Coordinates of C-alpha atoms and ligand atoms in Angstrom, one line a residue:
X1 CA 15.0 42.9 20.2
X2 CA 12.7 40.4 21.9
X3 CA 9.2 40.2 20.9
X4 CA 7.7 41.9 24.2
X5 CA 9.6 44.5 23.7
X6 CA 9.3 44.9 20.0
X7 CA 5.6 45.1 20.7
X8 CA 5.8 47.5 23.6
X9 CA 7.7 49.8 21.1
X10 CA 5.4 49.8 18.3
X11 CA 2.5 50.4 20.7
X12 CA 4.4 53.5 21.8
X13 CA 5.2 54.6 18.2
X14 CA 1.7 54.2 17.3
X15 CA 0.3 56.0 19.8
X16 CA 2.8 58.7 19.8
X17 CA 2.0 59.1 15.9
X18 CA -1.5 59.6 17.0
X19 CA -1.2 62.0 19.9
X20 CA 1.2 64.2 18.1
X21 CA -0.3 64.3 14.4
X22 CA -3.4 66.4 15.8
X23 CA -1.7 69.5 17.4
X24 CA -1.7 71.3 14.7
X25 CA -3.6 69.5 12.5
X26 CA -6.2 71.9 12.0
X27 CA -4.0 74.8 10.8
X28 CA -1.7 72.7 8.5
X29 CA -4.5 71.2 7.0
X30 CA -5.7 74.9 6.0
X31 CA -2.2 75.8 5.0
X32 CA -2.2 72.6 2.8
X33 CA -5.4 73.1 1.3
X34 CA -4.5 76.9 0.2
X35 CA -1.4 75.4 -1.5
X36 CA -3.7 72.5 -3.6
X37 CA -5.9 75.2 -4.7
X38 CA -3.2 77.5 -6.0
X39 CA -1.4 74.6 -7.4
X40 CA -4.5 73.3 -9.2
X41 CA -5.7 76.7 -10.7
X42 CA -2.4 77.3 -12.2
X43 CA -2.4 74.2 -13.7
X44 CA -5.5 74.8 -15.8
X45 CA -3.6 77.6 -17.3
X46 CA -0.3 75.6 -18.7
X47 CA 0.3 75.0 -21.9
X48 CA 2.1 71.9 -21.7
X49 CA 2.8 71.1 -25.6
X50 CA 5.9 72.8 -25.8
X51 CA 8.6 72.2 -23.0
X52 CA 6.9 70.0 -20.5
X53 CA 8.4 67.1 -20.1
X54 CA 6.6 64.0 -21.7
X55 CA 8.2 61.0 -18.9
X56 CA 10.1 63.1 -16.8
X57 CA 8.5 64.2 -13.3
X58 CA 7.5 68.1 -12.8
X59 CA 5.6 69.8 -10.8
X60 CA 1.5 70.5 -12.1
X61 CA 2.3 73.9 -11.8
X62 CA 5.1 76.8 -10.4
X63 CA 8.2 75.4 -8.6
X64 CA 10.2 72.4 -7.9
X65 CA 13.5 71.5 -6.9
X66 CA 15.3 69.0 -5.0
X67 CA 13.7 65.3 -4.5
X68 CA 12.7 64.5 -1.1
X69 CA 11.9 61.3 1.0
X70 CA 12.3 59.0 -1.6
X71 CA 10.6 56.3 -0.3
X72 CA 8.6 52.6 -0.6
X73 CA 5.3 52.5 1.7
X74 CA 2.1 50.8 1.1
X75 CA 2.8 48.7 -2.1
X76 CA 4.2 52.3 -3.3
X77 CA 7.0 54.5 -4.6
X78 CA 6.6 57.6 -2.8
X79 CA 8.7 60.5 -4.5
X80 CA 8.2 64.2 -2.7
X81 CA 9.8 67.2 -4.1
X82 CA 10.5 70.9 -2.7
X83 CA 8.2 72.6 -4.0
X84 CA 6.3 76.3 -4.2
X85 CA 2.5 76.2 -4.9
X86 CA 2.4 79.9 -5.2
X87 CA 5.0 81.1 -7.9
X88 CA 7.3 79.8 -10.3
X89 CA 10.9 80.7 -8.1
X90 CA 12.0 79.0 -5.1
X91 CA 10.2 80.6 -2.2
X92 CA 8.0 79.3 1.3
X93 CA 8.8 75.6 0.1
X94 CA 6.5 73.0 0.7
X95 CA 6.7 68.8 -0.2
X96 CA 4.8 68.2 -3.0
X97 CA 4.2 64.6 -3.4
X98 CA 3.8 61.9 -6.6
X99 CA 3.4 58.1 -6.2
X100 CA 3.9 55.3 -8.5
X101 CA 3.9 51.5 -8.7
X102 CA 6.7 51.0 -11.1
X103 CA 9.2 53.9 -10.6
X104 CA 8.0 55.0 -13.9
X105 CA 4.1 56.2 -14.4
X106 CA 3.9 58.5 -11.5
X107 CA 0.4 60.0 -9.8
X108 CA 0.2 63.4 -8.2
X109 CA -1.1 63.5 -4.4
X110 CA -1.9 66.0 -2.2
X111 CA 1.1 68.5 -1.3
X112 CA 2.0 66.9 2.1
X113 CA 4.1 69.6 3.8
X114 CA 3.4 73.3 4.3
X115 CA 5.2 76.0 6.5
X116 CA 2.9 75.7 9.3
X117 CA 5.2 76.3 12.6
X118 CA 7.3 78.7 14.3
X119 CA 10.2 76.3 13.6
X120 CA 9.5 76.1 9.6
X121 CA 7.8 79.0 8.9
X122 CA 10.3 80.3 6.1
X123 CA 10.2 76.9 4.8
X124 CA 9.9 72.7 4.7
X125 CA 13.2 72.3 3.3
X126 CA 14.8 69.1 1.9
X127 CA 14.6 65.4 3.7
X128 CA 14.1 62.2 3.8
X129 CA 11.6 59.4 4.7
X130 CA 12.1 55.8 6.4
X131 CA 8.9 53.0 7.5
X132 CA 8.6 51.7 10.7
X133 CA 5.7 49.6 12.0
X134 CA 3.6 50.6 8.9
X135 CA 4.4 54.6 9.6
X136 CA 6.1 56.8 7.2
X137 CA 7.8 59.1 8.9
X138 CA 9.4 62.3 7.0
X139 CA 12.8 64.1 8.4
X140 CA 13.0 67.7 7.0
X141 CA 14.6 70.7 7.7
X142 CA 12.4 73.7 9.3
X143 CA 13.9 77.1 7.5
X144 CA 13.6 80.5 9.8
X145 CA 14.7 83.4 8.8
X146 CA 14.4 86.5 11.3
X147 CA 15.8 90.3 10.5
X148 CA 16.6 91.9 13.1
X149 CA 17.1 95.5 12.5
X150 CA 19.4 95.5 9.2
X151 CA 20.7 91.9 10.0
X152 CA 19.2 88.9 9.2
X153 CA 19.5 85.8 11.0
X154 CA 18.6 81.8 9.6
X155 CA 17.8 79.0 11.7
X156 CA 17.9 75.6 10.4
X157 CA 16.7 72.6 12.5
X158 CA 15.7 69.2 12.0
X159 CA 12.2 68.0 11.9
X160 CA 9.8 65.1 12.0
X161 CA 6.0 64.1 10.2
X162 CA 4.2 61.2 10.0
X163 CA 1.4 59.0 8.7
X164 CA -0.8 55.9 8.5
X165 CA -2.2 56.5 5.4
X166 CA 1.4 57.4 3.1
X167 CA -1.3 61.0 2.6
X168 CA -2.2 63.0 5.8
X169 CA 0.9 63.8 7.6
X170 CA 1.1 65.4 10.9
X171 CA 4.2 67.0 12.4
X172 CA 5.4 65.9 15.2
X173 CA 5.1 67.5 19.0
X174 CA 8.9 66.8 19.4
X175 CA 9.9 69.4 17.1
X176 CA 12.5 70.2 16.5
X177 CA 14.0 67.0 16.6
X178 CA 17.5 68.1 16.2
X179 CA 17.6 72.2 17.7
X180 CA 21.2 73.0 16.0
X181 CA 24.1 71.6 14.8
X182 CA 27.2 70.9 17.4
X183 CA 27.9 75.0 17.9
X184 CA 30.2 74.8 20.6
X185 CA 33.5 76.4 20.8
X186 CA 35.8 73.5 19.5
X187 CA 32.7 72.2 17.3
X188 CA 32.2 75.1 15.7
X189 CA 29.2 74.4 12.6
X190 CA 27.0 77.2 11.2
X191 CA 23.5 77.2 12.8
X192 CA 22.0 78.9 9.3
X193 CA 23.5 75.8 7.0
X194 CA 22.6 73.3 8.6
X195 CA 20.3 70.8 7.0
X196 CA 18.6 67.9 4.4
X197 CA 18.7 65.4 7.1
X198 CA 19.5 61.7 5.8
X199 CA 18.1 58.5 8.2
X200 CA 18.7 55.0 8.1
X201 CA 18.2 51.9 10.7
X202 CA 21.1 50.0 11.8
X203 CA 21.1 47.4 14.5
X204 CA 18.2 49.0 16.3
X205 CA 19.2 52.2 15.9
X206 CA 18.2 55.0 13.9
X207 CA 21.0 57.0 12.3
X208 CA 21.1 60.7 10.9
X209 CA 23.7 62.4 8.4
X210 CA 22.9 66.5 8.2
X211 CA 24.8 68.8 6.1
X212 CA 26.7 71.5 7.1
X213 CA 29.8 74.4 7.4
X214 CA 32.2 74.1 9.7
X215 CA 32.4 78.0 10.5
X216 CA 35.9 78.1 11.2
X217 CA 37.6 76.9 7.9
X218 CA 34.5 77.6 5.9
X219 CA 34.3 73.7 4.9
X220 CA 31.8 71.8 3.9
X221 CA 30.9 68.7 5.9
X222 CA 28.4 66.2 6.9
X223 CA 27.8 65.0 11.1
X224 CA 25.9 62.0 11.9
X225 CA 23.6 61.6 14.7
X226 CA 21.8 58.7 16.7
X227 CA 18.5 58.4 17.9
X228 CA 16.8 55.1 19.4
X229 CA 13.1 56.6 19.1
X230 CA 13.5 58.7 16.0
X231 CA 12.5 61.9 18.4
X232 CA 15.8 62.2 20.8
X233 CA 19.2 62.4 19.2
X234 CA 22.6 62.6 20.2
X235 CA 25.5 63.9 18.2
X236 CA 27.8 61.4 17.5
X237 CA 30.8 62.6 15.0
X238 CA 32.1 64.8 12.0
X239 CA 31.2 61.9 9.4
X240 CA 33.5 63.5 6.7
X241 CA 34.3 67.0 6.1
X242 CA 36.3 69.2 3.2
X243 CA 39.6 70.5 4.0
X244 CA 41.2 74.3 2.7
X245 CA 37.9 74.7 1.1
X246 CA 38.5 72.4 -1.8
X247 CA 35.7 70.3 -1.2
X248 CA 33.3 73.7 -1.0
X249 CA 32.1 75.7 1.8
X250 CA 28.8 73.5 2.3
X251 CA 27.5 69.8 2.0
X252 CA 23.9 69.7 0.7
X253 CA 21.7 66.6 0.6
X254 CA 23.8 63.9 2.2
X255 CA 22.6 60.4 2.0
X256 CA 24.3 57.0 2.6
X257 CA 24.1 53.5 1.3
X258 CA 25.6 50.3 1.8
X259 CA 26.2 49.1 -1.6
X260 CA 27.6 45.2 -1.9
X261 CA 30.5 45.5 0.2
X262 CA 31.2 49.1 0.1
X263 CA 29.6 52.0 1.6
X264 CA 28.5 54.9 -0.1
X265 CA 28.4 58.9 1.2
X266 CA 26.5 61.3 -1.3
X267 CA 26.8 64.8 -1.1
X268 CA 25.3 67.8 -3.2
X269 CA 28.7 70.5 -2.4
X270 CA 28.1 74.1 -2.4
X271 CA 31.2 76.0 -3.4
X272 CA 33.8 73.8 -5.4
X273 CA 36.0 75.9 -7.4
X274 CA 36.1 75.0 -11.7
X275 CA 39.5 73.1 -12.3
X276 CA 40.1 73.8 -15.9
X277 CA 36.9 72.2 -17.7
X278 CA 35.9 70.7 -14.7
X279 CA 33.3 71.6 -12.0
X280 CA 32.0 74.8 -14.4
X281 CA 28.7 74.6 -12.4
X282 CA 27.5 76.2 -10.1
X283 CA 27.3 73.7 -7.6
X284 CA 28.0 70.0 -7.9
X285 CA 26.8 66.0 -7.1
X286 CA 28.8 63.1 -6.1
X287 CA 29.9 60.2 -4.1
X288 CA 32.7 58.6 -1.9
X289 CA 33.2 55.0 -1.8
X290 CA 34.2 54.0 1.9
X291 CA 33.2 52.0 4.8
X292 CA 31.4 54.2 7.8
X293 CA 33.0 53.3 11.2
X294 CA 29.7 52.7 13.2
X295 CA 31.5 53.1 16.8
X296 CA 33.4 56.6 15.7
X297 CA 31.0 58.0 13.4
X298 CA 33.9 58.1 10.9
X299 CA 33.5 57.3 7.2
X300 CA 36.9 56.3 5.8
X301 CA 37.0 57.2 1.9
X302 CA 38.8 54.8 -0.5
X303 CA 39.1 56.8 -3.4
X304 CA 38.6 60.7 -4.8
X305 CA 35.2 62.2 -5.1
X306 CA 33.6 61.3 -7.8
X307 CA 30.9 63.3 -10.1
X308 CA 27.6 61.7 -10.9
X309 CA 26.8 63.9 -13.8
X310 CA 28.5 66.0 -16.5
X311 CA 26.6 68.2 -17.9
X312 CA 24.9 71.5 -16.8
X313 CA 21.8 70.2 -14.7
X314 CA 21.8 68.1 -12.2
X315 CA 21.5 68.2 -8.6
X316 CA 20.7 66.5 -5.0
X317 CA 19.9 63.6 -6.1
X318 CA 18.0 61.0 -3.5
X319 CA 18.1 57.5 -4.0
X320 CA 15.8 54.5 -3.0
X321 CA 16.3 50.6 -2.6
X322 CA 13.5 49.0 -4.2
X323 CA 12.1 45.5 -2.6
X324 CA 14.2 43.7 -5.4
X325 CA 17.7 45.5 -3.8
X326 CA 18.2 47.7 -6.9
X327 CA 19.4 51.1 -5.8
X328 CA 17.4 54.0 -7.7
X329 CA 18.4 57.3 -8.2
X330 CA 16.5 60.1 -9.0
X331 CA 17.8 63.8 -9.1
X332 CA 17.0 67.4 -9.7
X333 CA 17.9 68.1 -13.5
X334 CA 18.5 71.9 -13.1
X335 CA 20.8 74.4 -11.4
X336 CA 20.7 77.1 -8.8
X337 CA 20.9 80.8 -10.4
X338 CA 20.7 79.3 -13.9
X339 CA 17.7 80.6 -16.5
X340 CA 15.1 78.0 -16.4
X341 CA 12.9 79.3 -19.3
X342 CA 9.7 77.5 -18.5
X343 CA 9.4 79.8 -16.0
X344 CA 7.5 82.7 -18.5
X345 CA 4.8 79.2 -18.8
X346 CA 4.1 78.9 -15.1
X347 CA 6.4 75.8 -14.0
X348 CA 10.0 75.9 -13.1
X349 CA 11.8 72.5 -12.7
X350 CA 11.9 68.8 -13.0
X351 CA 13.4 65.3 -12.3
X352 CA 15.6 63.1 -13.8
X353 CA 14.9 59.7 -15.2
X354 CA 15.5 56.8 -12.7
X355 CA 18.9 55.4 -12.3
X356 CA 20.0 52.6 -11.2
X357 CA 23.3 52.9 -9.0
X358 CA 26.4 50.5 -9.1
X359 CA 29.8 50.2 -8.1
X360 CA 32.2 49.0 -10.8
X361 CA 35.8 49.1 -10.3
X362 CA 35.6 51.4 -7.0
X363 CA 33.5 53.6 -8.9
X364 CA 29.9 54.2 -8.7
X365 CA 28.0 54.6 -12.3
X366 CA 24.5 55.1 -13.1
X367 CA 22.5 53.5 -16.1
X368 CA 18.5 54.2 -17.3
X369 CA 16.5 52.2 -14.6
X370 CA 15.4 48.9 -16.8
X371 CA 12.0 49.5 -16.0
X372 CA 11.6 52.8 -18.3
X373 CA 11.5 50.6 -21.4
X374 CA 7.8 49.6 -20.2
X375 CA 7.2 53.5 -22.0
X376 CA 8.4 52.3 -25.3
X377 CA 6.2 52.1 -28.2
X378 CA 7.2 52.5 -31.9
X379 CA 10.9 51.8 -32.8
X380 CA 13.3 51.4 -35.7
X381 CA 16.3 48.9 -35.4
X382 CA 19.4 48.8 -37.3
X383 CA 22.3 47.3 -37.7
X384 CA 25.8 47.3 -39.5
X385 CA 25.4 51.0 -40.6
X386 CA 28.0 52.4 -42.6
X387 CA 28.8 56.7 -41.4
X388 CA 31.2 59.0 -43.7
X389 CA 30.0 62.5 -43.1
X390 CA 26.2 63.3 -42.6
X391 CA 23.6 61.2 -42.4
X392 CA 19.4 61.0 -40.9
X393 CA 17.4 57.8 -40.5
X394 CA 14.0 58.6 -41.7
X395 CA 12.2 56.9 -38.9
X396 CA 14.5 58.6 -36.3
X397 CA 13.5 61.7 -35.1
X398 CA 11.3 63.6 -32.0
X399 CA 10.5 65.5 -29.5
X400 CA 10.3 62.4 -27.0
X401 CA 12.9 59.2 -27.3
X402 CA 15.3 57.0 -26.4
X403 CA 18.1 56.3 -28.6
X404 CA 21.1 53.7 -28.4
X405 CA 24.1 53.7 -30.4
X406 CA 26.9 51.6 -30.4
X407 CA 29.3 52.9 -32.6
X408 CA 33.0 51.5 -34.1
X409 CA 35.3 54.2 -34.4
X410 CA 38.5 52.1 -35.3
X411 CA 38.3 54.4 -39.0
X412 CA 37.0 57.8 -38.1
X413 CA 38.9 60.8 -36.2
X414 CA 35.4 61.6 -34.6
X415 CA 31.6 60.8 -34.3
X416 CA 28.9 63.2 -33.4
X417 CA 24.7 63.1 -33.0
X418 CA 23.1 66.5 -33.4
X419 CA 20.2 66.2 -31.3
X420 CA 16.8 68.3 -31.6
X421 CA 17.9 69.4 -34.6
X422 CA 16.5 71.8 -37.6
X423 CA 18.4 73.8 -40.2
X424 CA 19.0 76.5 -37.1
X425 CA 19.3 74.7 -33.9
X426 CA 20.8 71.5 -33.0
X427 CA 22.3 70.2 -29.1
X428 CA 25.4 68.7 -30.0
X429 CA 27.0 65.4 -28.7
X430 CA 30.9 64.8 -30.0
X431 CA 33.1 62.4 -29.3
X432 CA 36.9 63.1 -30.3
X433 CA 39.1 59.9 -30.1
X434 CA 42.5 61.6 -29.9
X435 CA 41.7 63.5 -26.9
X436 CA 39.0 60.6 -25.7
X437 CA 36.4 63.4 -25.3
X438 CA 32.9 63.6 -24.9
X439 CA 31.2 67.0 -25.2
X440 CA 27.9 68.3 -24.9
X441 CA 26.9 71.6 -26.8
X442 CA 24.4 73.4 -26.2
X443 CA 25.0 77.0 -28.1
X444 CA 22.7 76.0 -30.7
X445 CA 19.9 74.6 -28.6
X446 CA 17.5 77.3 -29.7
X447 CA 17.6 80.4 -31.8
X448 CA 15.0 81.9 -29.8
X449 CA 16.7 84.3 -27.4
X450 CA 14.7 83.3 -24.6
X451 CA 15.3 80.1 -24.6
X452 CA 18.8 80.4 -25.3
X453 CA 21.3 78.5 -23.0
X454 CA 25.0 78.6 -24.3
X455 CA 27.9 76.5 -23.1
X456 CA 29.8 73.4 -23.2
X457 CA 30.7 70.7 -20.9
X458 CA 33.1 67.5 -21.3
X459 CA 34.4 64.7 -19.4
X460 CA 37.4 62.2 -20.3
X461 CA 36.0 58.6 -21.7
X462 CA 38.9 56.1 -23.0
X463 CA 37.2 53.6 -24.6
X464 CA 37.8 49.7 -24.9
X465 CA 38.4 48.3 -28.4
X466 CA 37.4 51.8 -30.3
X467 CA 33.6 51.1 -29.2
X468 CA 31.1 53.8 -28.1
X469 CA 28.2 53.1 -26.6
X470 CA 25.4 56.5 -26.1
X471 CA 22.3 55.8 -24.5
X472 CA 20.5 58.9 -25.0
X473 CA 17.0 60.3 -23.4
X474 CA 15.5 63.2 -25.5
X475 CA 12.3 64.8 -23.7
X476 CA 10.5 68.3 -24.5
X477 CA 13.4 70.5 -22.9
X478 CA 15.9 68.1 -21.7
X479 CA 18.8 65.6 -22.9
X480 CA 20.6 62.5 -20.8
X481 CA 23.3 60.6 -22.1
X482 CA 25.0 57.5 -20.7
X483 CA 27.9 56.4 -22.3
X484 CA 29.4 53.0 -22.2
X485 CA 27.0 51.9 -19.7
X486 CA 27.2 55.0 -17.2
X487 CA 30.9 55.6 -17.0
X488 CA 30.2 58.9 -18.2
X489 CA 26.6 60.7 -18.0
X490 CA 25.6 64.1 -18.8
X491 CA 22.3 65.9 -18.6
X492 CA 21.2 69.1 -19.4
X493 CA 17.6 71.4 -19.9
X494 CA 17.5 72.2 -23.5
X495 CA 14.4 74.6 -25.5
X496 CA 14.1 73.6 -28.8
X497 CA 11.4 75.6 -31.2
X498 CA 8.5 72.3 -31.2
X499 CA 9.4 71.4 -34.7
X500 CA 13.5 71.1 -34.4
X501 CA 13.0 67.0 -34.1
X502 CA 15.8 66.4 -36.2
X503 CA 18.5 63.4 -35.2
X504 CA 21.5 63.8 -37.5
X505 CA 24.7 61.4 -37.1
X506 CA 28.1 63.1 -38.2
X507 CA 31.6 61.5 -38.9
X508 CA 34.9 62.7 -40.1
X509 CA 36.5 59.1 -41.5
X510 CA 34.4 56.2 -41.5
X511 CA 32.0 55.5 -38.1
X512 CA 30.4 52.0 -38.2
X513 CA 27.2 51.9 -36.8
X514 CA 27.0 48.3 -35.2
X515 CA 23.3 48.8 -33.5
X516 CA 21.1 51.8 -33.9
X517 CA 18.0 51.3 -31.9
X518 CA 15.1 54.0 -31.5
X519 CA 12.2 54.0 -29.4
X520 CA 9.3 56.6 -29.0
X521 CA 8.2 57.2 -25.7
X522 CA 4.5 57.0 -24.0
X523 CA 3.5 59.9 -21.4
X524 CA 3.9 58.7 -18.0
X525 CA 0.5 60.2 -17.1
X526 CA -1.4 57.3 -19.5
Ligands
FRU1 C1 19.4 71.9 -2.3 C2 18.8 72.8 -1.3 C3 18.8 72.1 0.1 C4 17.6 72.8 0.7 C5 16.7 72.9 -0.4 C6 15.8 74.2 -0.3 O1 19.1 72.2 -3.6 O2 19.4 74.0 -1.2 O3 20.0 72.2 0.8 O4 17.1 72.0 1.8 O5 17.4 73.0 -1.6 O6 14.8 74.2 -1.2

């Protein structure tokens, strides 16, 4: 754009910011506060020694769920979550909102977002964020739910907020932004799932992916929209969408990246059936690799849909590229309609670690962001360890700690690390080289019925050369395991009692342990 334009335009947006962040100032600000208080008392109360988590992200108090506008503003990592102030269960969501410098030692802010308007009075569902001219400008999705008699109708639109400061945000006198989702006879996509908008800039123009049902086939799918302003959008195309409901009957939390010289379409699907072992929860996370068709609003997958995770919690996962063009990934790491325990303690939910996102071979994979090892501070190294049954390393245990084994199976029949263990509970990794197996047990991860969660979950890893590689992240309720370097990762909420700390190594035939290294981890709150 030429300079006398460029100006012109950030003029406008900055006074539009202005004009339209006062409104309704007045009541959101009240709404806000109420929700800070709330949060704040029933923080006091927490007793966070048992299952709150050491480095991982959650909220001070009652619920969380899905990230929101991941974003970099001001010199900082802005993360914002959906979040309830009021109760420990997913009701009236707000954003809550943490910053950090690093991606790793996070600080909590001011809940930004409240249900403040006719259009989000039910709730300020899921988003996403993008800077322009030194505004950060949120896109969420306004939840209305109206009963009419015995029937009871949702409306979903697409909303915008802003702000100078990356802490007051004002919502926009253009809402909603986006009314509804294409509803017309041919086009026919569900006006109560229709949301989690996803923007990016491209050429000039501002581009949105939604989320949504395609009523008449019940499939999930994802439709992109254009804007030149942010504020007026046009609907351009049916990105991708799901066919014979395979793909589920809704796309949550799309979001798109241009990754080296792929592109990349991330969706959070509602509805996938389990395929043996596969998909056994509830609802899933994954990718496409592609290349989006800017003039049709087509994206044209390469290959199948792949998982990001396989274990039992994680989901809608946002991800951010940092100034240095790493892209980081950080995701919800529970499940809808599962038992989340910490719930009886006043807090429900948390994050995962950073990851950082690739694509090797066609195929995305995730590893530990590098920047997490500025938490580690006491370790124990070792190398050339020989395995033939049971065996503990007296410096390796905890509650909190990483853990990297690479492991030489060319003599054993399998190799297995009993996590957070005692002499009655233990969360079970195995790896079975016949079937080129890893599992993840949880039956055992408590005795405490309470804080039981039962299951299993597995996922095919052939390995090169006999050689397993586990890089494991063990916080106060929750595990994370990448093996060889993110081909496979699984995550999962565990409750240990406080003292099972035990980290026991297990072999049938002979396992040699080239590298064993353990590190404790530091609070991200120092
Ligand atoms: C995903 C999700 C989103 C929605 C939000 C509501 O977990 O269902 O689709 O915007 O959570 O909290």
């Amino acid at each position: 754009m030429n300079p006398f334009w460029s100006l012109l335009l950030a003029v406008f947006l900055v006074f539009s910011v202005q004009n339209t962040s006062f409104s309704d100032a007045a009541s959101h600000k009240q709404l806000l506060q109420k929700a800070q208080q709330s949060v704040d008392a029933a923080s006091i109360k927490i007793d966070k020694a048992h299952f709150y988590p050491q480095y991982h992200l959650a909220a001070p108090a009652n619920w969380m769920n899905d990230p929101n506008g991941f974003s970099y503003f001001n010199g900082q990592y802005h993360l914002f979550y959906q979040h309830n102030p009021f109760a420990p269960k997913h009701e009236k969501m707000h954003w809550g909102h943490y910053v950090s410098p690093d991606l790793v030692h996070w600080k909590e802010m001011p809940i930004a977002l409240a249900p403040s308007e006719a259009y989000d009075k039910d709730g300020v569902f899921s988003g996403s964020a993008i800077v322009e001219d030194n505004i950060l400008y949120l896109f969420y999705t306004g939840h209305v739910v109206n009963k009419k008699d015995d029937k009871t109708e949702i409306h979903q639109t697409q909303n915008l907020a802003m702000s100078k400061d990356g802490i007051n945000f004002g919502k926009s006198a253009n809402n909603p932004v986006i009314n509804m989702a294409p509803h017309y006879s041919v086009l026919n996509f569900s006006l109560k799932d229709f949301r989690d908008p996803f923007i990016w800039k491209q050429s000039d123009r501002y581009y949105a992916l939604v989320g949504s049902q395609y009523e008449k086939t019940k499939d999930g799918a994802v439709l992109l929209f254009k804007s030149k302003d942010l504020r007026n959008w046009v609907f351009i195309n049916i990105t991708a969408i799901g066919s014979n409901g395979e793909m589920g009957y809704m796309w949550e939390c799309p979001s798109f990246w241009h990754i080296g010289s792929d592109d990349v379409l991330i969706i959070s699907p509602q509805g996938i059936k389990p395929h043996g072992k596969m998909f056994l929860n509830k609802y899933q996370s994954g990718w496409f690799v592609g290349k989006l068709d800017y003039d049709t609003g087509k994206f044209k997958q390469k290959g199948p849909f792949g998982l990001f995770d396989y274990g039992f919690d994680f989901y809608a996962p946002q991800v951010i590229k940092t100034p240095d063009g790493k892209h980081v990934l950080i995701a919800w790491l529970d499940m809808w309609d599962t038992k989340i325990p910490e719930t009886a303690e006043g807090w429900a939910g948390m994050m995962s670690i950073p990851r950082e996102l690739k694509i090797l071979n066609g195929k995305v994979v995730t590893a530990p962001y590098s920047g997490l090892k500025a938490l580690r501070y006491d370790s124990a190294n070792y190398k050339d360890q020989k395995l033939n049954g049971t065996r503990e390393f007296s410096r390796i245990n905890g509650n909190a700690y990483e853990l990297i084994v690479t492991a030489d199976l060319t003599n054993a029949k399998s190799f297995a690390i009993k996590l957070r263990a005692s002499s009655s509970q233990e969360t079970v990794l195995s790896y079975d080289k016949e079937s080129k197996i890893l599992k993840l047990n949880r039956d055992k991860s408590s005795s405490v019925p309470e804080h039981m969660l039962t299951g299993e979950r597995e996922a095919s890893l052939p390995l090169a050369d006999n050689l397993l590689k586990l890089h494991i992240f063990v916080d106060k309720s929750s595990v994370e395991v990448f093996a060889n370097d993110g081909q496979v990762v699984m995550s999962s909420r565990i409750y240990p009692d406080k003292n099972s700390n035990d980290v026991k190594f297990v072999s049938d035939g002979e396992v040699k342990i080239k590298s064993l290294d353990f590190y404790k981890l530091k609070s991200i709150n120092n």
